[in-house]
């Protein structure tokens, strides 16, 4: 059952901020800098919505476990002897000690390092000595956490009443993910980067490519910035020609991919449901194979059932904290986890076929160089924006109606979810 506790923030002050929010404009400074708003975000957003945290291939065998921190909460994801993947609060039912440190582990049981209370992989308490005759182990199993695998991407929800629209998301998204067969991949590389900015600035930055051309020289080699909006009246003739070429390529590629069994057309529900999402398969520039510096596949072993190397890049976003790029040869997944009002952990994972061998089937530098560079560049942009919104001179400015419409949809979703919780 949900615990009824008074919020540890000024509800009325947060309500007032939401009420003042001007559509089509950036948020006020307090949304990014006020510890009260951060606590409201953790309560209303990160403790009550589905969060992408891991990939099913990270726990491939019984006893494989992964501990993930979400604010002050910690969750253990573990595959049981019955092959089922489950999630539990990473809190011993005795005196609260953490069972596992953050990151991957291999376990026979979940054993508390403090007093050796021992839990099975199904969460049941198996051993607790010196507790007396009246002690009932069946009442002290690990507290479960809602978990859902969507095509191999693992989502958790810390609420006892998680949004039920995850089922519809899975129904619509899994046909797009299935050709990439994420359950038969492995993590070739993982990188954690702390960005010195509020989590919403991290997500705003991700939801637009207005900044891409001047800031991402590597990413804009394979990626068409036109795929995320532009002002047609402001383009030079050369830009107009490139935009027209991109739109023709997008439409023809969609038709080709759909005919080959690769769902590609846009589905967008970013601001009309608790578990907002967006997906579309988009063409890549150059050879069109992968997000690499030469636009060719980074891994020789294709994923799943995809045989056309030039299958573009499937992008998949979820509110509040993830984005993903799926190509014929590899996948890059991202999750943003708030640390405090001014710091956010961005965790990036590169996935390849489970049988791919580094140095034989792929070069790690080629696989990771574009997104390692792009992540560092984005972190710098987020940091200078965090500094700017904390400046007394900051006044929220307008979003571009051409290139920041998806940022506005993120803001509409965010404000709606706060209102739904705070009333």
Short mmCIF file of C-alpha atoms in Angstrom, two decimals, residues 6-423:
data_model
loop_
_atom_site.label_atom_id
_atom_site.label_comp_id
_atom_site.label_asym_id
_atom_site.label_seq_id
_atom_site.Cartn_x
_atom_site.Cartn_y
_atom_site.Cartn_z
CA UNK A 6 3.05 14.87 4.08
CA UNK A 7 5.12 16.20 1.15
CA UNK A 8 8.47 17.62 2.18
CA UNK A 9 8.01 20.71 0.03
CA UNK A 10 5.77 23.74 -0.23
CA UNK A 11 2.86 22.46 -2.30
CA UNK A 12 1.22 25.86 -2.64
CA UNK A 13 4.43 27.47 -3.91
CA UNK A 14 4.85 24.75 -6.56
CA UNK A 15 1.19 25.08 -7.56
CA UNK A 16 1.68 28.82 -8.00
CA UNK A 17 4.70 28.26 -10.24
CA UNK A 18 2.72 25.86 -12.42
CA UNK A 19 -0.20 28.28 -12.64
CA UNK A 20 2.15 31.04 -13.84
CA UNK A 21 3.72 28.86 -16.52
CA UNK A 22 3.38 30.63 -19.88
CA UNK A 23 2.73 28.24 -22.80
CA UNK A 24 5.41 28.36 -25.47
CA UNK A 25 8.02 29.78 -23.11
CA UNK A 26 10.84 28.32 -21.02
CA UNK A 27 10.22 27.75 -17.31
CA UNK A 28 10.97 30.16 -14.49
CA UNK A 29 14.27 29.89 -12.69
CA UNK A 30 12.80 28.18 -9.62
CA UNK A 31 11.81 25.13 -11.70
CA UNK A 32 15.52 24.48 -12.25
CA UNK A 33 17.12 25.76 -9.03
CA UNK A 34 14.68 25.46 -6.10
CA UNK A 35 15.19 22.40 -3.87
CA UNK A 36 11.45 22.44 -3.14
CA UNK A 37 10.62 22.03 -6.82
CA UNK A 38 13.19 19.26 -7.09
CA UNK A 39 11.52 17.41 -4.21
CA UNK A 40 8.17 17.89 -5.91
CA UNK A 41 9.64 16.48 -9.14
CA UNK A 42 10.95 13.41 -7.37
CA UNK A 43 7.62 12.87 -5.60
CA UNK A 44 5.24 13.57 -8.49
CA UNK A 45 7.35 12.43 -11.45
CA UNK A 46 10.13 9.98 -10.56
CA UNK A 47 8.30 8.12 -7.79
CA UNK A 48 5.02 7.75 -9.70
CA UNK A 49 5.84 7.15 -13.37
CA UNK A 50 7.46 4.42 -15.42
CA UNK A 51 11.22 4.98 -15.67
CA UNK A 52 13.55 3.32 -18.13
CA UNK A 53 16.52 2.00 -16.13
CA UNK A 54 18.14 -1.02 -17.83
CA UNK A 55 18.12 -3.59 -20.62
CA UNK A 56 16.93 -7.15 -20.11
CA UNK A 57 20.20 -8.50 -21.54
CA UNK A 58 21.99 -7.10 -18.47
CA UNK A 59 20.46 -9.91 -16.40
CA UNK A 60 20.65 -12.80 -18.90
CA UNK A 61 21.04 -15.74 -16.47
CA UNK A 62 19.44 -16.77 -13.16
CA UNK A 63 21.30 -14.97 -10.37
CA UNK A 64 22.27 -12.00 -12.52
CA UNK A 65 21.31 -8.82 -10.65
CA UNK A 66 21.52 -5.09 -11.17
CA UNK A 67 21.04 -2.36 -8.54
CA UNK A 68 19.85 1.06 -9.76
CA UNK A 69 19.50 4.22 -7.66
CA UNK A 70 16.62 6.65 -8.26
CA UNK A 71 17.12 9.58 -5.92
CA UNK A 72 17.20 8.20 -2.38
CA UNK A 73 15.50 4.99 -3.53
CA UNK A 74 17.37 1.94 -4.77
CA UNK A 75 16.01 -1.00 -6.74
CA UNK A 76 17.40 -4.49 -7.36
CA UNK A 77 16.54 -6.11 -10.68
CA UNK A 78 17.23 -9.85 -10.67
CA UNK A 79 16.53 -12.87 -12.86
CA UNK A 80 15.17 -15.78 -10.84
CA UNK A 81 15.67 -19.51 -11.18
CA UNK A 82 12.37 -19.59 -13.08
CA UNK A 83 13.90 -17.20 -15.68
CA UNK A 84 11.54 -14.42 -14.64
CA UNK A 85 12.96 -10.91 -14.16
CA UNK A 86 11.73 -9.18 -11.01
CA UNK A 87 12.45 -5.96 -9.17
CA UNK A 88 12.60 -5.29 -5.42
CA UNK A 89 13.40 -2.38 -3.19
CA UNK A 90 17.09 -2.66 -2.30
CA UNK A 91 16.28 -2.47 1.41
CA UNK A 92 16.66 -5.29 3.95
CA UNK A 93 13.43 -5.91 5.86
CA UNK A 94 15.38 -6.13 9.12
CA UNK A 95 17.02 -2.74 9.71
CA UNK A 96 17.13 -1.29 6.24
CA UNK A 97 20.65 -2.00 5.01
CA UNK A 98 21.28 -1.96 1.27
CA UNK A 99 21.52 -5.50 -0.08
CA UNK A 100 23.61 -4.78 -3.17
CA UNK A 101 25.83 -1.90 -4.25
CA UNK A 102 24.92 0.03 -7.42
CA UNK A 103 25.70 -1.82 -10.64
CA UNK A 104 25.77 -5.48 -11.68
CA UNK A 105 26.20 -8.49 -9.39
CA UNK A 106 25.96 -12.27 -9.60
CA UNK A 107 24.16 -13.84 -6.65
CA UNK A 108 22.85 -17.21 -5.47
CA UNK A 109 20.57 -15.47 -3.01
CA UNK A 110 20.15 -11.86 -1.94
CA UNK A 111 22.05 -11.75 1.35
CA UNK A 112 22.07 -8.69 3.56
CA UNK A 113 25.71 -7.86 4.39
CA UNK A 114 24.72 -6.61 7.88
CA UNK A 115 23.03 -9.53 9.68
CA UNK A 116 22.88 -12.09 6.86
CA UNK A 117 19.15 -12.10 6.37
CA UNK A 118 18.85 -14.14 3.19
CA UNK A 119 16.24 -13.73 0.47
CA UNK A 120 15.56 -15.95 -2.51
CA UNK A 121 15.63 -14.58 -6.00
CA UNK A 122 11.84 -14.37 -5.78
CA UNK A 123 12.14 -11.99 -2.81
CA UNK A 124 10.99 -14.44 -0.14
CA UNK A 125 12.89 -14.41 3.16
CA UNK A 126 14.68 -17.77 3.47
CA UNK A 127 16.88 -17.28 6.54
CA UNK A 128 16.97 -14.95 9.55
CA UNK A 129 18.45 -16.43 12.72
CA UNK A 130 17.83 -15.40 16.34
CA UNK A 131 14.37 -13.94 15.62
CA UNK A 132 12.35 -16.10 18.04
CA UNK A 133 9.36 -18.40 17.75
CA UNK A 134 6.80 -15.69 16.96
CA UNK A 135 8.69 -14.40 13.92
CA UNK A 136 6.96 -15.11 10.58
CA UNK A 137 9.41 -15.06 7.63
CA UNK A 138 6.53 -14.92 5.15
CA UNK A 139 5.69 -11.42 6.41
CA UNK A 140 9.20 -10.10 5.81
CA UNK A 141 9.96 -10.72 2.16
CA UNK A 142 11.47 -7.98 0.04
CA UNK A 143 9.06 -5.28 -1.08
CA UNK A 144 8.39 -5.69 -4.81
CA UNK A 145 8.76 -2.92 -7.36
CA UNK A 146 6.62 -2.78 -10.50
CA UNK A 147 8.69 -3.85 -13.50
CA UNK A 148 7.83 -4.15 -17.18
CA UNK A 149 9.98 -5.30 -20.07
CA UNK A 150 9.03 -3.48 -23.27
CA UNK A 151 10.75 -5.34 -26.06
CA UNK A 152 13.76 -5.93 -23.80
CA UNK A 153 13.91 -2.41 -22.32
CA UNK A 154 13.27 -2.54 -18.56
CA UNK A 155 10.98 0.02 -16.96
CA UNK A 156 10.28 0.30 -13.24
CA UNK A 157 7.72 2.29 -11.27
CA UNK A 158 8.22 3.04 -7.58
CA UNK A 159 4.52 3.63 -6.98
CA UNK A 160 2.23 0.86 -5.72
CA UNK A 161 -0.28 2.07 -8.32
CA UNK A 162 1.76 2.56 -11.51
CA UNK A 163 0.13 4.08 -14.60
CA UNK A 164 -1.66 1.34 -16.51
CA UNK A 165 -0.95 2.87 -19.92
CA UNK A 166 2.35 0.97 -20.07
CA UNK A 167 0.36 -1.87 -21.64
CA UNK A 168 -0.73 0.31 -24.55
CA UNK A 169 2.78 1.70 -24.95
CA UNK A 170 4.12 -1.86 -25.20
CA UNK A 171 1.40 -2.83 -27.69
CA UNK A 172 2.37 0.03 -30.01
CA UNK A 173 6.15 0.03 -29.52
CA UNK A 174 7.11 -3.64 -29.41
CA UNK A 175 6.53 -4.18 -33.16
CA UNK A 176 9.05 -1.37 -33.78
CA UNK A 177 11.62 -2.86 -31.37
CA UNK A 178 11.15 -6.53 -32.28
CA UNK A 179 13.30 -6.57 -35.45
CA UNK A 180 16.28 -5.43 -33.35
CA UNK A 181 15.81 -8.35 -30.88
CA UNK A 182 17.17 -6.53 -27.82
CA UNK A 183 16.94 -9.64 -25.64
CA UNK A 184 19.72 -11.18 -27.72
CA UNK A 185 22.13 -8.29 -27.41
CA UNK A 186 24.79 -7.49 -24.85
CA UNK A 187 26.22 -4.27 -23.45
CA UNK A 188 29.44 -3.55 -25.32
CA UNK A 189 30.07 -0.36 -23.34
CA UNK A 190 28.43 1.72 -20.65
CA UNK A 191 29.26 5.28 -19.64
CA UNK A 192 27.98 7.39 -16.75
CA UNK A 193 28.23 11.17 -17.11
CA UNK A 194 27.14 13.69 -14.49
CA UNK A 195 25.68 16.76 -16.17
CA UNK A 196 25.72 19.87 -13.99
CA UNK A 197 22.17 20.89 -14.65
CA UNK A 198 18.59 20.19 -13.63
CA UNK A 199 17.09 17.03 -15.11
CA UNK A 200 14.54 19.07 -17.08
CA UNK A 201 17.34 20.97 -18.85
CA UNK A 202 18.84 17.60 -19.81
CA UNK A 203 15.53 16.47 -21.28
CA UNK A 204 14.81 19.82 -22.98
CA UNK A 205 18.20 19.65 -24.67
CA UNK A 206 17.44 16.14 -25.92
CA UNK A 207 14.01 17.07 -27.27
CA UNK A 208 15.32 19.50 -29.89
CA UNK A 209 17.99 19.71 -32.56
CA UNK A 210 17.97 23.50 -32.87
CA UNK A 211 21.40 23.36 -31.25
CA UNK A 212 22.78 20.46 -33.30
CA UNK A 213 24.40 22.20 -36.25
CA UNK A 214 26.53 24.66 -34.23
CA UNK A 215 27.36 22.22 -31.42
CA UNK A 216 27.46 18.62 -32.70
CA UNK A 217 29.85 18.31 -35.65
CA UNK A 218 30.14 14.54 -35.17
CA UNK A 219 26.42 13.77 -34.71
CA UNK A 220 25.37 15.83 -37.72
CA UNK A 221 27.46 13.63 -40.03
CA UNK A 222 24.90 10.78 -39.91
CA UNK A 223 21.93 12.71 -38.49
CA UNK A 224 19.71 15.01 -40.52
CA UNK A 225 18.88 17.99 -38.31
CA UNK A 226 15.86 18.62 -40.56
CA UNK A 227 14.17 15.58 -39.05
CA UNK A 228 13.30 17.59 -35.94
CA UNK A 229 12.03 20.84 -37.46
CA UNK A 230 13.21 23.96 -39.28
CA UNK A 231 11.86 27.35 -40.35
CA UNK A 232 11.34 26.94 -44.13
CA UNK A 233 11.20 30.67 -44.83
CA UNK A 234 14.65 31.23 -43.36
CA UNK A 235 16.55 28.59 -45.33
CA UNK A 236 18.99 29.57 -48.05
CA UNK A 237 18.41 27.88 -51.43
CA UNK A 238 20.95 25.19 -50.56
CA UNK A 239 19.19 24.52 -47.25
CA UNK A 240 15.82 24.35 -48.95
CA UNK A 241 17.20 21.81 -51.39
CA UNK A 242 18.64 19.69 -48.57
CA UNK A 243 15.37 19.86 -46.63
CA UNK A 244 13.39 18.77 -49.69
CA UNK A 245 15.85 15.94 -50.32
CA UNK A 246 15.47 14.81 -46.73
CA UNK A 247 11.67 14.78 -46.84
CA UNK A 248 11.67 12.81 -50.10
CA UNK A 249 14.15 10.35 -48.61
CA UNK A 250 12.07 10.05 -45.42
CA UNK A 251 8.88 9.20 -47.26
CA UNK A 252 10.49 6.75 -49.68
CA UNK A 253 12.45 5.09 -46.86
CA UNK A 254 9.29 4.66 -44.78
CA UNK A 255 7.55 2.96 -47.70
CA UNK A 256 10.54 0.68 -48.34
CA UNK A 257 11.04 -0.25 -44.68
CA UNK A 258 7.35 -0.85 -44.02
CA UNK A 259 7.19 -3.15 -47.07
CA UNK A 260 10.15 -5.07 -45.64
CA UNK A 261 8.42 -5.55 -42.27
CA UNK A 262 10.14 -2.70 -40.40
CA UNK A 263 7.52 -0.44 -38.76
CA UNK A 264 8.72 3.10 -39.36
CA UNK A 265 6.00 5.73 -39.37
CA UNK A 266 5.65 8.30 -36.63
CA UNK A 267 3.71 7.49 -33.45
CA UNK A 268 3.57 10.36 -30.99
CA UNK A 269 1.91 10.58 -27.58
CA UNK A 270 4.29 12.92 -25.77
CA UNK A 271 1.79 15.02 -23.84
CA UNK A 272 -1.54 13.19 -23.73
CA UNK A 273 -0.88 10.33 -21.30
CA UNK A 274 1.11 9.57 -18.12
CA UNK A 275 3.63 7.39 -19.98
CA UNK A 276 4.34 9.71 -22.88
CA UNK A 277 6.35 8.43 -25.83
CA UNK A 278 7.38 9.04 -29.42
CA UNK A 279 8.92 6.81 -32.08
CA UNK A 280 9.85 6.99 -35.76
CA UNK A 281 12.41 5.34 -37.99
CA UNK A 282 14.41 8.05 -39.73
CA UNK A 283 16.90 7.88 -42.60
CA UNK A 284 20.55 8.51 -41.89
CA UNK A 285 22.87 10.50 -44.14
CA UNK A 286 25.79 9.15 -46.14
CA UNK A 287 25.75 5.37 -46.39
CA UNK A 288 22.66 5.45 -44.14
CA UNK A 289 23.79 2.48 -42.06
CA UNK A 290 24.67 3.73 -38.60
CA UNK A 291 25.47 6.65 -36.31
CA UNK A 292 29.19 6.48 -36.98
CA UNK A 293 31.70 8.94 -38.39
CA UNK A 294 31.71 7.16 -41.78
CA UNK A 295 27.94 6.43 -41.57
CA UNK A 296 28.66 2.72 -42.07
CA UNK A 297 27.84 -0.10 -39.69
CA UNK A 298 30.09 -0.28 -36.62
CA UNK A 299 29.41 -3.98 -36.02
CA UNK A 300 29.63 -6.72 -38.63
CA UNK A 301 26.93 -8.82 -36.93
CA UNK A 302 23.45 -7.45 -37.67
CA UNK A 303 20.80 -7.34 -34.97
CA UNK A 304 17.73 -9.56 -34.98
CA UNK A 305 16.01 -10.05 -38.30
CA UNK A 306 17.38 -6.91 -39.97
CA UNK A 307 19.35 -7.68 -43.11
CA UNK A 308 19.36 -4.24 -44.76
CA UNK A 309 22.28 -2.36 -43.24
CA UNK A 310 20.74 0.92 -44.38
CA UNK A 311 17.69 0.52 -42.13
CA UNK A 312 18.09 4.04 -40.76
CA UNK A 313 17.81 4.87 -37.10
CA UNK A 314 14.73 4.13 -35.01
CA UNK A 315 14.38 6.73 -32.30
CA UNK A 316 12.22 6.04 -29.26
CA UNK A 317 11.62 8.56 -26.46
CA UNK A 318 9.76 8.11 -23.19
CA UNK A 319 8.67 10.64 -20.62
CA UNK A 320 10.21 11.51 -18.25
CA UNK A 321 13.73 10.20 -18.66
CA UNK A 322 14.84 8.21 -21.70
CA UNK A 323 15.76 8.25 -25.38
CA UNK A 324 17.06 5.46 -27.61
CA UNK A 325 18.59 5.02 -31.07
CA UNK A 326 18.25 1.60 -32.72
CA UNK A 327 20.12 0.78 -35.92
CA UNK A 328 20.75 -2.38 -37.93
CA UNK A 329 24.05 -3.11 -36.19
CA UNK A 330 23.83 -1.58 -32.71
CA UNK A 331 21.63 0.25 -30.24
CA UNK A 332 22.37 3.23 -27.99
CA UNK A 333 20.15 3.73 -24.93
CA UNK A 334 20.09 6.70 -22.56
CA UNK A 335 18.52 7.25 -19.16
CA UNK A 336 18.56 10.48 -17.14
CA UNK A 337 18.43 10.12 -13.34
CA UNK A 338 18.25 13.27 -11.17
CA UNK A 339 20.82 13.58 -8.38
CA UNK A 340 19.75 16.98 -7.02
CA UNK A 341 18.33 20.21 -8.43
CA UNK A 342 21.63 20.99 -10.19
CA UNK A 343 23.02 17.58 -11.18
CA UNK A 344 21.76 14.75 -13.38
CA UNK A 345 23.30 11.37 -14.12
CA UNK A 346 23.10 10.45 -17.82
CA UNK A 347 23.76 6.75 -18.34
CA UNK A 348 24.52 5.61 -21.89
CA UNK A 349 24.75 1.98 -23.05
CA UNK A 350 25.85 0.66 -26.43
CA UNK A 351 24.36 -2.73 -27.37
CA UNK A 352 25.61 -5.17 -29.99
CA UNK A 353 24.64 -8.72 -30.96
CA UNK A 354 25.28 -11.05 -28.03
CA UNK A 355 27.81 -13.06 -30.04
CA UNK A 356 29.75 -10.07 -31.38
CA UNK A 357 33.40 -9.99 -30.34
CA UNK A 358 35.25 -6.73 -29.73
CA UNK A 359 38.21 -6.31 -32.06
CA UNK A 360 36.79 -8.92 -34.43
CA UNK A 361 33.23 -7.83 -35.20
CA UNK A 362 33.43 -4.23 -34.01
CA UNK A 363 35.86 -1.53 -32.96
CA UNK A 364 34.83 0.04 -29.66
CA UNK A 365 36.12 3.49 -30.62
CA UNK A 366 34.10 3.54 -33.83
CA UNK A 367 31.04 2.24 -31.99
CA UNK A 368 31.09 4.90 -29.27
CA UNK A 369 32.88 7.98 -30.63
CA UNK A 370 29.87 9.95 -31.88
CA UNK A 371 27.78 9.65 -28.73
CA UNK A 372 30.74 10.04 -26.37
CA UNK A 373 31.50 13.34 -28.09
CA UNK A 374 27.85 14.38 -28.27
CA UNK A 375 27.24 13.59 -24.60
CA UNK A 376 30.19 15.77 -23.55
CA UNK A 377 28.97 18.59 -25.78
CA UNK A 378 25.45 18.33 -24.40
CA UNK A 379 26.77 18.31 -20.83
CA UNK A 380 28.56 21.61 -21.53
CA UNK A 381 25.37 23.13 -22.97
CA UNK A 382 23.30 21.98 -20.01
CA UNK A 383 25.86 23.40 -17.55
CA UNK A 384 25.98 26.87 -19.11
CA UNK A 385 22.18 26.92 -19.22
CA UNK A 386 21.94 25.92 -15.54
CA UNK A 387 24.26 28.80 -14.70
CA UNK A 388 22.18 31.14 -16.81
CA UNK A 389 18.79 30.24 -15.33
CA UNK A 390 20.26 30.84 -11.85
CA UNK A 391 21.30 34.37 -12.83
CA UNK A 392 19.06 37.17 -11.47
CA UNK A 393 18.87 38.59 -14.99
CA UNK A 394 17.21 35.43 -16.40
CA UNK A 395 13.76 35.90 -17.91
CA UNK A 396 12.13 32.88 -19.67
CA UNK A 397 12.27 33.28 -23.43
CA UNK A 398 10.02 31.90 -26.18
CA UNK A 399 10.44 28.52 -27.85
CA UNK A 400 10.88 28.35 -31.61
CA UNK A 401 7.59 27.16 -33.12
CA UNK A 402 9.60 25.33 -35.78
CA UNK A 403 12.42 23.65 -33.86
CA UNK A 404 11.30 23.47 -30.22
CA UNK A 405 7.77 22.14 -30.50
CA UNK A 406 8.83 18.86 -28.90
CA UNK A 407 10.36 20.78 -25.98
CA UNK A 408 6.98 22.44 -25.48
CA UNK A 409 5.29 19.03 -25.53
CA UNK A 410 7.68 17.86 -22.81
CA UNK A 411 6.75 20.95 -20.78
CA UNK A 412 3.02 20.39 -21.31
CA UNK A 413 3.46 16.81 -20.12
CA UNK A 414 5.51 17.87 -17.11
CA UNK A 415 3.08 20.57 -15.99
CA UNK A 416 0.11 18.24 -16.46
CA UNK A 417 1.70 15.51 -14.37
CA UNK A 418 2.51 17.95 -11.54
CA UNK A 419 -1.05 19.27 -11.63
CA UNK A 420 -2.47 15.75 -11.60
CA UNK A 421 -0.52 14.96 -8.44
CA UNK A 422 -0.73 18.27 -6.60
CA UNK A 423 -4.30 19.14 -7.59
#
